[in-house]
XYZ file of C-alpha atoms in Angstrom:
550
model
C 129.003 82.575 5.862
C 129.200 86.345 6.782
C 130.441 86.410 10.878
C 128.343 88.785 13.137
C 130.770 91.482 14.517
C 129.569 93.181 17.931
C 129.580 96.788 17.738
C 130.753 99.479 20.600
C 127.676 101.318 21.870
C 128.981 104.964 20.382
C 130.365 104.014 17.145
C 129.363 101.609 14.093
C 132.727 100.302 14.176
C 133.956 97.326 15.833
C 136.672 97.047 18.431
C 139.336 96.053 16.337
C 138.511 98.633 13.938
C 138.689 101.410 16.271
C 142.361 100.328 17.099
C 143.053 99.785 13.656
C 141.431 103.706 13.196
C 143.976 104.743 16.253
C 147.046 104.089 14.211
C 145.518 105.633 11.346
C 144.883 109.060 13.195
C 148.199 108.796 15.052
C 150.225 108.493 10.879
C 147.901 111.584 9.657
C 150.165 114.366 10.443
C 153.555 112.568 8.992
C 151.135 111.528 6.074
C 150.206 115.000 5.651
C 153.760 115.990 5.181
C 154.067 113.583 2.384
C 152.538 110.654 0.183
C 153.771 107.404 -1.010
C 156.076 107.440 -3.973
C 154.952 106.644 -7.632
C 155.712 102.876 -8.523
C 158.207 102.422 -11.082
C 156.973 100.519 -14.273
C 158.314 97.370 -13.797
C 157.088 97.565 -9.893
C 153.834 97.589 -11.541
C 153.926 94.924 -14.037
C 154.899 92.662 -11.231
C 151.765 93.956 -8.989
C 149.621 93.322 -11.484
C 150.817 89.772 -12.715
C 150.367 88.682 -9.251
C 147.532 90.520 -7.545
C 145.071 91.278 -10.805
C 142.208 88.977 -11.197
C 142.839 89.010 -14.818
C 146.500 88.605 -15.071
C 145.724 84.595 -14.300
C 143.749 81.607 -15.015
C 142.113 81.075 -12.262
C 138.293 82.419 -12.982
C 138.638 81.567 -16.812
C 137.163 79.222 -19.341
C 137.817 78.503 -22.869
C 135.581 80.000 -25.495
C 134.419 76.748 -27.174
C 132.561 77.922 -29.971
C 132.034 81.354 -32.055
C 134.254 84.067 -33.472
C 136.590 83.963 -30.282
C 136.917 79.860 -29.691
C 140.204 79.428 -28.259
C 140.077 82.610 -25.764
C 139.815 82.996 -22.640
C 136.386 85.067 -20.717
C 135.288 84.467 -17.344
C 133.917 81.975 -16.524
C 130.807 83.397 -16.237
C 130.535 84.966 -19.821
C 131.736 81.894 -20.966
C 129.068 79.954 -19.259
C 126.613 82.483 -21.093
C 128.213 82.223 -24.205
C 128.024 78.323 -24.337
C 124.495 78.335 -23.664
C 120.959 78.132 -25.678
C 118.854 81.154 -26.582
C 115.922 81.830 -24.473
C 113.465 81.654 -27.407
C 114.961 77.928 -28.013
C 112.699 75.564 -28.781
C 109.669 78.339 -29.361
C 108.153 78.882 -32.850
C 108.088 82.536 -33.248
C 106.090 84.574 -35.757
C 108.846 86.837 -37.432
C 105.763 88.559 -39.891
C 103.956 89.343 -36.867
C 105.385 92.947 -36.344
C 105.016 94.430 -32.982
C 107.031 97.482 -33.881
C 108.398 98.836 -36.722
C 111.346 101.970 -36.987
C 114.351 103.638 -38.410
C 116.559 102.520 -35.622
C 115.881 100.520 -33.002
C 118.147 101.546 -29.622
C 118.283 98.753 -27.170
C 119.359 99.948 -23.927
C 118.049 103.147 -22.181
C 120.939 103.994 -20.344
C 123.470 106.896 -21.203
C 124.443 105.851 -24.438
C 121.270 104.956 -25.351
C 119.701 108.318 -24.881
C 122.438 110.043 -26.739
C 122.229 108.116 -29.776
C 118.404 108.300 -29.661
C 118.664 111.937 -29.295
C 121.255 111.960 -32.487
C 119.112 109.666 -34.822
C 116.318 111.772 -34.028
C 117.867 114.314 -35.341
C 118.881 113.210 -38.211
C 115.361 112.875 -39.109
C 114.817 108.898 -38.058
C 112.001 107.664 -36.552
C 113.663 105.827 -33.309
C 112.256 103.510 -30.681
C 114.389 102.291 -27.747
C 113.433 99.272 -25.727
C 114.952 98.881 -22.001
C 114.595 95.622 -19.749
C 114.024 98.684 -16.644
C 112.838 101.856 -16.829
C 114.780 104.455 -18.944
C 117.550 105.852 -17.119
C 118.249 102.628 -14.788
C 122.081 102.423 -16.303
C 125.640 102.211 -14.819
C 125.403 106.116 -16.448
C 122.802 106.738 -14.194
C 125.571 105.484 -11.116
C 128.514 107.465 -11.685
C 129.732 109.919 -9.656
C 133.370 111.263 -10.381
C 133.145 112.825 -13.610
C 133.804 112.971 -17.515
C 137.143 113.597 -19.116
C 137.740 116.449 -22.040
C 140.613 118.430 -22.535
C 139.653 121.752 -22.964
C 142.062 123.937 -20.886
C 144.739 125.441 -21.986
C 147.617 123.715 -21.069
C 146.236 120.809 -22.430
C 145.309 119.131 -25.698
C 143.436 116.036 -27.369
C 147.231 114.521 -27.843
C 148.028 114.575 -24.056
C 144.769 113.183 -23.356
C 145.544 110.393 -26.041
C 148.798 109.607 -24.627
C 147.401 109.593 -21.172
C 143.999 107.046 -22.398
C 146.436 104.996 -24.403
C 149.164 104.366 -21.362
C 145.905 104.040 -18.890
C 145.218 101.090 -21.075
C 148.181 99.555 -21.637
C 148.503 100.525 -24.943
C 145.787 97.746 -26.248
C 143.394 100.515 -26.808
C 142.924 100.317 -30.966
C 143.903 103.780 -31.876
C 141.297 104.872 -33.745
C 138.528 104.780 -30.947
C 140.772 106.586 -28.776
C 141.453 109.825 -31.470
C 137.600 109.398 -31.963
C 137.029 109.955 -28.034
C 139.831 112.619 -27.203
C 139.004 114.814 -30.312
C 135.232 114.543 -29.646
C 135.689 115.535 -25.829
C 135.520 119.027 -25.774
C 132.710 119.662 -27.872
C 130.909 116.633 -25.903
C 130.727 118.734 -22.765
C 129.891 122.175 -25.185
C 126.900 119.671 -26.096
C 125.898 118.720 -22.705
C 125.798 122.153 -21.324
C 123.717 123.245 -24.252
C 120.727 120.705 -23.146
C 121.214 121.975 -19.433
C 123.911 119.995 -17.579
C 124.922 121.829 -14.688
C 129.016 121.152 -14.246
C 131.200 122.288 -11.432
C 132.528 126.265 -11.969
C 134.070 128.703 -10.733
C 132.937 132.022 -9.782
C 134.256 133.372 -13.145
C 131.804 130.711 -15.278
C 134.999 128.640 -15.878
C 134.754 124.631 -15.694
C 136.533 123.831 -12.643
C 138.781 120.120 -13.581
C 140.021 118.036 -10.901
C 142.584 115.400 -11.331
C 142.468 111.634 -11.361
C 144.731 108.148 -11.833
C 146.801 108.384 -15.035
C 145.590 111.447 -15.830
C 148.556 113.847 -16.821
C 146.272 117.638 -16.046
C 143.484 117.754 -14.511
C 140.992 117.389 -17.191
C 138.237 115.934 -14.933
C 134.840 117.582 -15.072
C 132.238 116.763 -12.216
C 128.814 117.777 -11.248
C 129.449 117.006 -7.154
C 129.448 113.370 -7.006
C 126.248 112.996 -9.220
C 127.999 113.466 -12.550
C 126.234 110.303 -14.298
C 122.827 111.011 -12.704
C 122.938 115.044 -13.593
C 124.354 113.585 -17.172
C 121.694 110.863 -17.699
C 118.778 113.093 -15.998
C 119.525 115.707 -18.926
C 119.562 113.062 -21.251
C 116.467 111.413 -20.511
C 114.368 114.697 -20.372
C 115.828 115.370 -23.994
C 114.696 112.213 -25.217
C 110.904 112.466 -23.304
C 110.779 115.703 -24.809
C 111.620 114.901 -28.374
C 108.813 112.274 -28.257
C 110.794 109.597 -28.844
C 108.992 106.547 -28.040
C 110.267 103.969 -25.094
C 109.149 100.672 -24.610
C 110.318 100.272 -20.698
C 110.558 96.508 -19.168
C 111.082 95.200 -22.354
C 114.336 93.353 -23.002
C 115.936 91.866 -26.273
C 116.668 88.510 -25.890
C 117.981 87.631 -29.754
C 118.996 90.126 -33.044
C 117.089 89.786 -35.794
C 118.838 89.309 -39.448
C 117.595 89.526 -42.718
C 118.347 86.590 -45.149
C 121.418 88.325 -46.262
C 123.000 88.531 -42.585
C 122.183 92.127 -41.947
C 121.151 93.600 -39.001
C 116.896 93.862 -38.952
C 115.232 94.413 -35.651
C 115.306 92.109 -32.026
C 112.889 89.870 -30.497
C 111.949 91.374 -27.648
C 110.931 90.181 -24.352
C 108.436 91.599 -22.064
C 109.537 91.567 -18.774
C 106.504 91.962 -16.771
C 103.896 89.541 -19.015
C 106.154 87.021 -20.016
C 105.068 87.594 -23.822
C 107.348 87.905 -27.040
C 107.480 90.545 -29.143
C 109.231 91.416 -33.024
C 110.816 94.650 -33.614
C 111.881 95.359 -36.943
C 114.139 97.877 -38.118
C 116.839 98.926 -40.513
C 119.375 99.459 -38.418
C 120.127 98.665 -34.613
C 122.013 100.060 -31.826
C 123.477 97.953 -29.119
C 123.648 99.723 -26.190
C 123.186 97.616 -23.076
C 125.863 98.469 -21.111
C 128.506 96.218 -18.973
C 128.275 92.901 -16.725
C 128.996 93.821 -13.179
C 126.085 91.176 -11.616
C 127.912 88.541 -13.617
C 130.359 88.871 -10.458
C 133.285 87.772 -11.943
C 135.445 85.923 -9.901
C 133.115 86.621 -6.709
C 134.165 90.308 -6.868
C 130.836 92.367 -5.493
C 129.641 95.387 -7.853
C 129.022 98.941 -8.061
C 126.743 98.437 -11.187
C 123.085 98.658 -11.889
C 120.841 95.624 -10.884
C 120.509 94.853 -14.764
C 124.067 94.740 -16.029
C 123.959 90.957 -17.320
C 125.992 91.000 -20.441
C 123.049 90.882 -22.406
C 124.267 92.783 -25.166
C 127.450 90.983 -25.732
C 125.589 87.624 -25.918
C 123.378 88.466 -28.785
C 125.819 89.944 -31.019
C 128.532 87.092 -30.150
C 125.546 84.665 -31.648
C 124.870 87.035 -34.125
C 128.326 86.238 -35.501
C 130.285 89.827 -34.025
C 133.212 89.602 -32.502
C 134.656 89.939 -29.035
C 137.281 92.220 -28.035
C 139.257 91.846 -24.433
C 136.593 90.492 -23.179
C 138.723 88.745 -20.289
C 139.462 91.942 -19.271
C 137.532 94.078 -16.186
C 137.919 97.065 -13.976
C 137.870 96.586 -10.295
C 137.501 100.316 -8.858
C 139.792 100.066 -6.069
C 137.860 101.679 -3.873
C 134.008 99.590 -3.574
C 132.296 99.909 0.141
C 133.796 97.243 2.210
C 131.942 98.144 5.287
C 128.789 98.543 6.365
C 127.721 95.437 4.634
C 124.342 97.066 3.867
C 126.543 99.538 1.384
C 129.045 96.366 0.228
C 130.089 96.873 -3.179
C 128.419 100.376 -3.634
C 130.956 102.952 -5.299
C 133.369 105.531 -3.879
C 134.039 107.571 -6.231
C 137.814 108.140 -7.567
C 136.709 111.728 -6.680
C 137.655 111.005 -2.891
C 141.414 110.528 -3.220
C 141.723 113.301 -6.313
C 140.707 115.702 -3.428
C 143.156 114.553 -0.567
C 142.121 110.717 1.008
C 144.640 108.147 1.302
C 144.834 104.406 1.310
C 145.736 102.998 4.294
C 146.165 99.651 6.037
C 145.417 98.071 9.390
C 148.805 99.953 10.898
C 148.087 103.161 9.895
C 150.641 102.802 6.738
C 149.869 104.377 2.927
C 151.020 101.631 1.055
C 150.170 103.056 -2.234
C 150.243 106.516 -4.041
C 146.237 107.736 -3.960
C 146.091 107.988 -7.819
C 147.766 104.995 -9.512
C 145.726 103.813 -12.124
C 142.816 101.832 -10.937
C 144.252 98.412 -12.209
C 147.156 99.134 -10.051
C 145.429 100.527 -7.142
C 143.278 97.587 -6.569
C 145.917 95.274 -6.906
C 147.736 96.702 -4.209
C 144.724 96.888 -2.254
C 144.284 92.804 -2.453
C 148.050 92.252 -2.072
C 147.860 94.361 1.756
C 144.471 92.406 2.530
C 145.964 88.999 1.507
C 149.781 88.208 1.481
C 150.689 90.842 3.331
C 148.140 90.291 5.889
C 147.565 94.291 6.568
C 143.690 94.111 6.091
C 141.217 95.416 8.278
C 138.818 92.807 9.320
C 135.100 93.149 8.469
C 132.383 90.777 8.719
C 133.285 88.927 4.765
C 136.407 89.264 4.893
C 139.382 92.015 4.965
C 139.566 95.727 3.613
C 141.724 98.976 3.901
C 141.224 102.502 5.029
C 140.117 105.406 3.278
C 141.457 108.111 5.055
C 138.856 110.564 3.878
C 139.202 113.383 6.934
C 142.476 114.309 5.036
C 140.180 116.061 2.624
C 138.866 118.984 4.275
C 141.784 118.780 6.302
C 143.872 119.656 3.218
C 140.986 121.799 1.894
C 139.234 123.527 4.216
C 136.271 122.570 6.330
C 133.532 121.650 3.838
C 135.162 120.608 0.947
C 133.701 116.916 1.458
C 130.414 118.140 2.130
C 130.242 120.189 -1.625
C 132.450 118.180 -3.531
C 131.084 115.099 -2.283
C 127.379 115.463 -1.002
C 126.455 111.905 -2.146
C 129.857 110.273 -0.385
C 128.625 112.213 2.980
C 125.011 111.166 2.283
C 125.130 107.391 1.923
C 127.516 107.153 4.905
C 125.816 108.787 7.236
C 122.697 106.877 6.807
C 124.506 104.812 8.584
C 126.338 106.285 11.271
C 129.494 106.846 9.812
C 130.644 110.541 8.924
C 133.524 110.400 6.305
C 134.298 114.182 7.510
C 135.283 112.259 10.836
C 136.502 109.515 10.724
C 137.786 107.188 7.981
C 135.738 104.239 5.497
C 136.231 100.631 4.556
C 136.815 99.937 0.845
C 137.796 97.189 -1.373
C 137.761 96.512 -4.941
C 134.460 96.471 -6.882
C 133.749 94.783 -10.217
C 132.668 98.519 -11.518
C 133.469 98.070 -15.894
C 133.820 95.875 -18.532
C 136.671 96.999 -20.238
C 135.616 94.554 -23.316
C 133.377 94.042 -25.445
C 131.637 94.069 -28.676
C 134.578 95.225 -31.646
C 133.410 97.962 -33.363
C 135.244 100.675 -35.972
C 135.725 104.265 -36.104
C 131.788 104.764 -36.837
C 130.552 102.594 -34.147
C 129.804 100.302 -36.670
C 130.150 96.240 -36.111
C 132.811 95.066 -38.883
C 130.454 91.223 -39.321
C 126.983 92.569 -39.245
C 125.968 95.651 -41.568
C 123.491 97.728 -39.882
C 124.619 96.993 -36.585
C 126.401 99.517 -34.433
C 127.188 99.743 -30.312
C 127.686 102.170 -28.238
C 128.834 102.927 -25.083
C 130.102 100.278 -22.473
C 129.005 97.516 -24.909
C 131.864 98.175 -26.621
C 135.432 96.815 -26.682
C 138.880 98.604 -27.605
C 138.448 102.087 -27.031
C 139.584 101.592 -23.249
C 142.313 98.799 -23.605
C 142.757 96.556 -20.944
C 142.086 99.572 -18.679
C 140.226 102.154 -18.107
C 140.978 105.671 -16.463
C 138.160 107.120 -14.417
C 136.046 109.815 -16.644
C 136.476 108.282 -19.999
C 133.568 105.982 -19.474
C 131.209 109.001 -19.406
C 133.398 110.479 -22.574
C 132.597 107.518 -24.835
C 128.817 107.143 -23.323
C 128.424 110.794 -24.909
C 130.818 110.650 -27.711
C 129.664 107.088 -29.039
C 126.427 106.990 -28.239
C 125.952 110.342 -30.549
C 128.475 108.710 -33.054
C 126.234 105.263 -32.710
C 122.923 107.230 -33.394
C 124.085 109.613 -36.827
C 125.693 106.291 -38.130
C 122.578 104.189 -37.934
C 120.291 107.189 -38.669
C 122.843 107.958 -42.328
C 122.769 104.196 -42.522
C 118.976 103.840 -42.193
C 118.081 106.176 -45.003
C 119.490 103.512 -47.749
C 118.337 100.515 -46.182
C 115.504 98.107 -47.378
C 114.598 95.832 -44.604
C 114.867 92.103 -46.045
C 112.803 88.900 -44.756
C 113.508 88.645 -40.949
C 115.504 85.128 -39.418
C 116.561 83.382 -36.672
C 118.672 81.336 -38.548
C 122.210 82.075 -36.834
C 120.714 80.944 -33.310
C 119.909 77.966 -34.845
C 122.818 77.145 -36.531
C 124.970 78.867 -32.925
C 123.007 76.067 -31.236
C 123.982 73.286 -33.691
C 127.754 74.329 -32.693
C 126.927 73.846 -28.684
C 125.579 70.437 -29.916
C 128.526 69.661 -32.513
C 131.377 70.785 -29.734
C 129.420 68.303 -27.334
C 129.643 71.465 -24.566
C 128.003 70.869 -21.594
C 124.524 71.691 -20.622
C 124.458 74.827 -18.564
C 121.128 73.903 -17.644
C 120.456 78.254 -18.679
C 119.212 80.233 -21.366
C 120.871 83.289 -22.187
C 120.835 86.301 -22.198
C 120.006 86.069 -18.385
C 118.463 89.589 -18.029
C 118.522 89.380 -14.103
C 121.534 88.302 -11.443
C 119.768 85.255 -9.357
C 121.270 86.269 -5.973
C 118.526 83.584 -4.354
C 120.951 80.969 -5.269
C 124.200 82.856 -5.003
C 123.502 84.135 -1.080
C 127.630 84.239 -0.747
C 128.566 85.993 -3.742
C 131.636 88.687 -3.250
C 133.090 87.287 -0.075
C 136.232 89.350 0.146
C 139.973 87.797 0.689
């Protein structure tokens, strides 16, 4: 149960959290002077095999069935995994054709508009179906930036080196040359349909820098990169006349007799009714899983990331890559609980804020990698007792006054309108005085494996794009290559199946594989999950105590 904390009459903050602020303020000068020292490399490894959630057990379940039996997922995508299709049991028309294209897109976030924008193009008719409304994406959410080296003391090499260490070195190489040597002309394409970056007074990109990142190579728009990024997007894609089918979900591929990729059933979200797509090729690009929750963590994603995407191409027959792996952003809103989970942006500490604990201590250097970061974050809030208490549970300072401290008054309120914004809807002015944070399911760092053309290596016709895909990020990500491979795959994702499209003959449609996916369920006697998957919404009705933190 959540605790009710009484509040002093001139501040939101409690008591205890005003002494705990005290110390803070009284370590700012001597912090100002210096900042905590990088960890060494095996200092890390031992942070991480103790504090990550995914560096254990606890929180997994075997995959029973499918490509991947014998590894490990959450517990929750397992759960999904071992159960039956939502159009189980229903006899489905497959030659009644509700739409008919080129490529079908399924997911209208981001990656989704890029590779609809590409197809288009390339002279494809294109339809893209979204459970929401177009736009409604973890794209549409992010705020510190996108990655591309294109300054001159850097290159696509450092930024390989840099993507490639960020991820532990699981990242399969040939997504990773894909994403570095697209990045510069990525953002040359973005400004061309109207994306307004941060510059200087000379037209030059300004860059900030991040965790792992070796130059500054980050590009921003404020805090609203994602929204200026997928705003631009969508408008492209509205005024192309592409056609959008909003509220409409896929629930199960569609394969032709031959095992190829050949439309979706789709689900309508507000009449309850089915509906067949076919096409002759289709994109996968439903984005990540944060209202799974794994292991209780809260989320900074969109109210529809479910996994959907991963759950129909698992049963399609494609396979999984580290798909036990996630990214907790280090820094999710602890406190107020109205904001709990909701992002703070990597942004803040590139531009000066600290993490600090209950004694006013920085017990970690502000731009560790975000794997590392958030493990240190848990370790002060749970062994080392050095929390700050909050009504779930514990979390740490965010010393954000250091920014325009270090910057000049009104640095937070241009670099970081949005940051300012959300806090002081609720009392709390980051220029002033510090914010509660703790880690935040924020990205699913696997996914669906795919090769250097976004194409899936099991079904033809298939391709993915965006955070529906696994391997180009490792086993972690660094912060602005999420909105790199949502531009550079999605456009990859939408000339592949657009080139692929114009030699395809669209067989006989079947369901077969969900049938014979079921029949494994049945033959590994798994238990009933009493579900139907995908789920397309989080149930919080059920859940009320869901990201209670240590």
């Amino acid at each position: 149960m959540i605790k009710p904390m009484v509040m002093t009459k001139e501040s939101p903050f409690t008591p205890a959290m005003m002494e705990s602020m005290k110390k803070l303020e009284a370590t700012r000068e001597a912090r100002l002077q210096t900042e905590p020292r990088r960890m060494t490399a095996d200092e890390k490894r031992a942070l991480l095999d103790e504090y990550h959630p995914d560096y254990g057990d606890k929180g997994f379940a075997k995959i029973e069935i499918g490509p991947n039996a014998g590894e490990k997922a959450p517990k929750e995508l397992t759960a999904l995994l071992h159960s039956k299709s939502r159009i189980s049991g229903l006899d489905l028309d497959l030659d009644k054709v509700d739409f008919e294209t080129d490529v079908l897109i399924i997911g209208g976030g981001g990656s989704g508009a890029a590779a609809a924008i590409e197809a288009k193009v390339a002279g494809s008719d294109v339809l893209i179906v979204t459970k929401l409304r177009m736009g409604d994406s973890n794209s549409m959410m992010a705020e510190g930036g996108i990655q591309a080296s294109d300054k001159d003391n850097d290159s696509p090499m450092q930024h390989y080196l840099d993507a490639m260490g960020g991820g532990h070195y699981y990242n399969k190489p040939e997504l990773v040359r894909r994403l570095v040597m697209d990045g510069a002309k990525s953002l040359e394409w973005l400004e061309g349909l109207g994306v307004m970056f941060d510059k200087h007074p000379d037209g030059s990109m300004q860059t900030f820098p991040g965790g792992g990142l070796s130059r500054k190579r980050l590009h921003a728009c404020a805090d609203y990169t994602g929204a200026e990024i997928t705003r631009v997007l969508r408008d492209q894609v509205h005024n192309m006349g592409i056609e959008i089918v909003d509220y409409t979900a896929a629930v199960e591929l569609l394969l032709d007799k031959e095992g190829n990729a050949a439309g979706a059933v789709l689900y309508n979200m507000l009449t309850g009714e089915y509906l067949i797509a076919r096409a002759k090729t289709v994109v996968m690009a439903t984005g990540g899983a944060g209202r799974m929750h794994y292991h209780g963590f809260p989320t900074t994603n969109h109210y529809g990331a479910t996994a959907d995407g991963l759950v129909m191409a698992y049963r399609a027959g494609c396979n999984l890559l580290y798909q036990d792996t996630i990214q907790y952003h280090p820094t999710g809103t602890a406190y107020p609980i109205q904001l709990f989970g909701a992002l703070v942006t990597e942004k803040v500490r590139a531009v000066g804020a600290q993490l600090i604990n209950t004694n006013g201590e920085a017990f970690v250097h502000p731009l560790e990698t975000r794997d590392v970061a958030a493990s240190a974050i848990i370790r002060e809030t749970s062994t080392h007792g050095l929390g700050v208490d909050i009504p779930n549970g514990r979390g740490v300072w965010l010393d954000t006054p250091m920014i325009d401290i270090i910057n000049g008054d009104g640095k937070i309120a241009t670099a970081l309108p949005g940051m300012l914004r959300m806090f002081m809807n609720y009392g709390i002015d980051m220029r002033k005085t510090p914010v509660l944070v703790y880690p935040s399911f924020h990205y699913q760092n696997g996914g669906i494996e795919v090769n250097a053309e976004a194409a899936t290596e099991k079904i033809p016709n298939l391709f993915v794009a965006g955070e529906a895909i696994g391997g180009i990020h490792g086993r972690n990500r660094l912060l602005g290559n999420s909105m790199l491979d949502v531009i550079v795959f999605g456009r990859l994702a939408g000339q592949s199946a657009a080139a692929c499209a114009k030699n395809v003959k669209v067989g006989a449609p079947t369901l077969s594989h969900v049938k014979e996916y079921e029949s494994q369920i049945e033959s590994a006697k798994l238990e009933d999950t009493g579900e139907a998957s995908p789920i397309l919404l989080p149930k919080y009705a059920r859940d009320v105590n869901v990201g209670k933190l240590k």
